[in-house]
Amino acid sequence: MAELLSDRLKLPALSKDRVKELLFDYVGFQSREGKVNLGVASTEILYYAADQLMRAGQPFILENNFEYASEHGFRSLLNKYPYAVLTVTLTGDYGVIYQRFLERKSSPFRHRGHVVNDCYPESKDPGLAKPPSISNEDFVRSIQWRGFDAFSVGGRQMKVDTTDFSKVDMEALFSSIAAWREEVLQAE
């Protein structure tokens, strides 16, 4: 979705997962703690890039699974720069989203650094067990507890039901975002 919006709106899109993948490939990790540290580092890199774009007054897209814990980083930026924020929240039927999560996790196209937890590049030891999958109930509880569906730092929020991507009216979404951008420009 972020790439579609970036292409259509001609805005740079910064993705936390892409930053993590670069860190996985160039730094790697040898433990769960190391992987978590790369996740924290990728968030800080994302905020640094956002800071630079905000300082220059440039519009951009920041893509991540933002949650309540993300609020502090955003608030720090918004306290430095008067910036209009639009949050596009992707949501939908949790059962369908859970199935997508499982499919993505087992996809041969998913970057292995996201899938493994103990070592990347992976050890050649065939005895290493795959990490257990999270249950549907724990998956839903995590969405709710961490605030993935509710996260916002103010400004306008648009929720997009992605249960069935073929039913998402992208033209309406593009138009709504363009109208919001026009309102912001007129208010300046």
CSV table of C-alpha atoms in Angstrom, one decimal:
chain,number,residue,atom,x,y,z
A,1,MET,CA,0.0,0.0,0.0
A,2,ALA,CA,2.8,2.4,0.9
A,3,GLU,CA,4.5,1.8,-2.5
A,4,LEU,CA,1.2,2.4,-4.3
A,5,LEU,CA,0.6,5.6,-2.5
A,6,SER,CA,4.3,6.7,-3.0
A,7,ASP,CA,4.1,6.0,-6.8
A,8,ARG,CA,0.7,7.7,-7.2
A,9,LEU,CA,1.3,10.7,-5.0
A,10,LYS,CA,5.0,11.1,-6.0
A,11,LEU,CA,6.2,11.0,-2.4
A,12,PRO,CA,9.2,9.3,-0.9
A,13,ALA,CA,8.2,6.3,1.2
A,14,LEU,CA,10.4,5.1,4.1
A,15,SER,CA,9.9,1.6,5.2
A,16,LYS,CA,11.1,0.2,8.6
A,17,ASP,CA,11.1,-3.3,7.2
A,18,ARG,CA,13.3,-2.3,4.3
A,19,VAL,CA,15.8,-0.7,6.7
A,20,LYS,CA,15.7,-3.9,8.9
A,21,GLU,CA,16.4,-6.0,5.8
A,22,LEU,CA,19.5,-4.0,5.0
A,23,LEU,CA,20.7,-4.3,8.6
A,24,PHE,CA,20.0,-8.0,8.5
A,25,ASP,CA,22.0,-8.4,5.3
A,26,TYR,CA,24.9,-6.1,6.3
A,27,VAL,CA,25.2,-6.6,10.0
A,28,GLY,CA,23.3,-9.8,10.8
A,29,PHE,CA,22.4,-11.1,14.2
A,30,GLN,CA,23.4,-14.0,16.4
A,31,SER,CA,20.6,-14.0,19.0
A,32,ARG,CA,17.0,-12.9,19.5
A,33,GLU,CA,18.4,-9.9,21.5
A,34,GLY,CA,20.6,-8.9,18.5
A,35,LYS,CA,17.6,-9.1,16.2
A,36,VAL,CA,15.5,-6.9,18.5
A,37,ASN,CA,18.4,-4.4,18.7
A,38,LEU,CA,18.4,-4.2,14.9
A,39,GLY,CA,14.6,-3.5,15.0
A,40,VAL,CA,15.2,-0.7,17.5
A,41,ALA,CA,18.1,0.7,15.3
A,42,SER,CA,15.9,0.6,12.2
A,43,THR,CA,13.2,2.6,14.0
A,44,GLU,CA,15.8,5.2,15.0
A,45,ILE,CA,17.1,5.4,11.4
A,46,LEU,CA,13.5,5.8,10.3
A,47,TYR,CA,13.0,8.7,12.7
A,48,TYR,CA,16.3,10.3,11.7
A,49,ALA,CA,15.2,10.2,8.0
A,50,ALA,CA,11.8,11.6,9.0
A,51,ASP,CA,13.5,14.4,11.0
A,52,GLN,CA,15.6,15.4,7.9
A,53,LEU,CA,12.5,15.5,5.6
A,54,MET,CA,10.5,17.4,8.2
A,55,ARG,CA,13.3,19.9,8.8
A,56,ALA,CA,13.3,20.5,5.0
A,57,GLY,CA,9.5,20.8,5.0
A,58,GLN,CA,9.1,17.9,2.6
A,59,PRO,CA,6.0,15.6,2.5
A,60,PHE,CA,6.7,11.8,2.7
A,61,ILE,CA,5.3,8.5,3.7
A,62,LEU,CA,6.5,6.6,6.8
A,63,GLU,CA,5.5,2.9,6.6
A,64,ASN,CA,5.6,0.6,9.6
A,65,ASN,CA,3.3,-1.4,11.9
A,66,PHE,CA,3.1,1.6,14.2
A,67,GLU,CA,1.8,1.0,17.7
A,68,TYR,CA,1.4,2.7,21.0
A,69,ALA,CA,5.1,2.4,21.8
A,70,SER,CA,5.8,4.4,18.6
A,71,GLU,CA,4.1,7.5,20.0
A,72,HIS,CA,7.1,8.9,21.8
A,73,GLY,CA,9.3,9.0,18.7
A,74,PHE,CA,6.6,10.8,16.7
A,75,ARG,CA,5.8,13.2,19.5
A,76,SER,CA,9.4,14.2,19.7
A,77,LEU,CA,9.4,15.0,15.9
A,78,LEU,CA,6.1,16.9,16.1
A,79,ASN,CA,7.3,18.9,19.0
A,80,LYS,CA,10.3,20.1,16.8
A,81,TYR,CA,8.3,20.7,13.6
A,82,PRO,CA,4.8,22.1,12.9
A,83,TYR,CA,3.8,19.3,10.5
A,84,ALA,CA,0.4,18.1,9.3
A,85,VAL,CA,0.0,14.4,9.9
A,86,LEU,CA,-2.2,11.9,8.1
A,87,THR,CA,-2.4,8.4,9.5
A,88,VAL,CA,-3.6,5.7,7.0
A,89,THR,CA,-4.4,2.7,9.1
A,90,LEU,CA,-4.8,-0.7,7.4
A,91,THR,CA,-7.2,-2.9,9.2
A,92,GLY,CA,-9.7,-5.7,8.4
A,93,ASP,CA,-11.0,-9.0,9.6
A,94,TYR,CA,-8.4,-10.3,12.1
A,95,GLY,CA,-8.9,-13.9,10.9
A,96,VAL,CA,-8.0,-13.0,7.3
A,97,ILE,CA,-5.1,-10.8,8.5
A,98,TYR,CA,-3.8,-13.7,10.6
A,99,GLN,CA,-3.9,-16.1,7.6
A,100,ARG,CA,-1.9,-13.5,5.6
A,101,PHE,CA,0.6,-13.3,8.4
A,102,LEU,CA,1.1,-17.1,8.4
A,103,GLU,CA,1.4,-17.2,4.6
A,104,ARG,CA,3.9,-14.3,4.6
A,105,LYS,CA,5.9,-16.0,7.3
A,106,SER,CA,6.2,-19.2,5.3
A,107,SER,CA,6.6,-17.5,1.9
A,108,PRO,CA,9.9,-18.2,0.1
A,109,PHE,CA,9.8,-14.5,-0.9
A,110,ARG,CA,9.8,-13.2,2.7
A,111,HIS,CA,13.2,-12.0,3.8
A,112,ARG,CA,14.7,-14.7,6.1
A,113,GLY,CA,15.8,-12.1,8.7
A,114,HIS,CA,12.1,-11.5,9.5
A,115,VAL,CA,11.4,-15.2,9.8
A,116,VAL,CA,14.3,-16.6,11.9
A,117,ASN,CA,14.9,-15.4,15.5
A,118,ASP,CA,18.2,-16.7,16.6
A,119,CYS,CA,20.7,-16.2,13.8
A,120,TYR,CA,21.0,-14.5,10.4
A,121,PRO,CA,22.6,-15.4,8.1
A,122,GLU,CA,21.2,-18.7,9.2
A,123,SER,CA,23.3,-21.5,10.6
A,124,LYS,CA,23.8,-24.5,8.4
A,125,ASP,CA,22.9,-26.7,11.4
A,126,PRO,CA,19.8,-28.7,10.4
A,127,GLY,CA,19.1,-29.4,14.0
A,128,LEU,CA,17.9,-25.9,14.7
A,129,ALA,CA,14.2,-25.8,15.3
A,130,LYS,CA,11.9,-23.3,13.6
A,131,PRO,CA,10.3,-20.8,16.0
A,132,PRO,CA,6.7,-21.7,16.9
A,133,SER,CA,3.9,-19.8,15.3
A,134,ILE,CA,1.8,-17.4,17.3
A,135,SER,CA,-1.8,-18.6,17.8
A,136,ASN,CA,-4.7,-16.7,16.2
A,137,GLU,CA,-5.9,-15.6,19.7
A,138,ASP,CA,-2.4,-14.3,20.7
A,139,PHE,CA,-2.1,-12.6,17.3
A,140,VAL,CA,-5.4,-10.7,17.8
A,141,ARG,CA,-4.6,-9.9,21.4
A,142,SER,CA,-1.2,-8.4,20.3
A,143,ILE,CA,-3.0,-6.2,17.7
A,144,GLN,CA,-5.3,-4.8,20.3
A,145,TRP,CA,-2.8,-4.6,23.2
A,146,ARG,CA,-0.1,-2.9,21.1
A,147,GLY,CA,-2.6,-0.6,19.4
A,148,PHE,CA,-1.9,-1.4,15.7
A,149,ASP,CA,-5.5,-0.5,14.7
A,150,ALA,CA,-5.7,2.5,17.0
A,151,PHE,CA,-2.3,4.2,16.7
A,152,SER,CA,-2.5,7.9,15.8
A,153,VAL,CA,-0.5,11.0,16.8
A,154,GLY,CA,-3.2,13.5,16.0
A,155,GLY,CA,-4.2,14.9,12.7
A,156,ARG,CA,-6.5,13.1,10.3
A,157,GLN,CA,-6.8,9.3,10.3
A,158,MET,CA,-8.1,7.2,7.5
A,159,LYS,CA,-8.9,3.6,8.1
A,160,VAL,CA,-8.8,1.2,5.1
A,161,ASP,CA,-10.4,-2.2,5.4
A,162,THR,CA,-8.0,-4.6,3.6
A,163,THR,CA,-9.8,-7.8,4.3
A,164,ASP,CA,-10.3,-8.1,0.5
A,165,PHE,CA,-7.8,-6.0,-1.4
A,166,SER,CA,-9.9,-6.3,-4.6
A,167,LYS,CA,-12.6,-4.3,-2.8
A,168,VAL,CA,-10.3,-1.4,-1.7
A,169,ASP,CA,-11.3,1.7,-3.7
A,170,MET,CA,-7.8,3.0,-4.4
A,171,GLU,CA,-9.0,5.9,-6.5
A,172,ALA,CA,-11.2,7.1,-3.6
A,173,LEU,CA,-8.2,6.7,-1.2
A,174,PHE,CA,-6.0,8.7,-3.6
A,175,SER,CA,-8.6,11.4,-3.9
A,176,SER,CA,-9.1,11.6,-0.1
A,177,ILE,CA,-5.4,12.0,0.5
A,178,ALA,CA,-5.1,14.6,-2.3
A,179,ALA,CA,-8.0,16.5,-0.8
A,180,TRP,CA,-6.4,16.4,2.6
A,181,ARG,CA,-3.0,17.6,1.2
A,182,GLU,CA,-4.9,20.5,-0.5
A,183,GLU,CA,-6.5,21.5,2.8
A,184,VAL,CA,-3.1,21.5,4.5
A,185,LEU,CA,-1.6,23.6,1.7
A,186,GLN,CA,-4.4,26.1,1.8
A,187,ALA,CA,-4.1,26.4,5.6
A,188,GLU,CA,-0.4,27.3,5.5
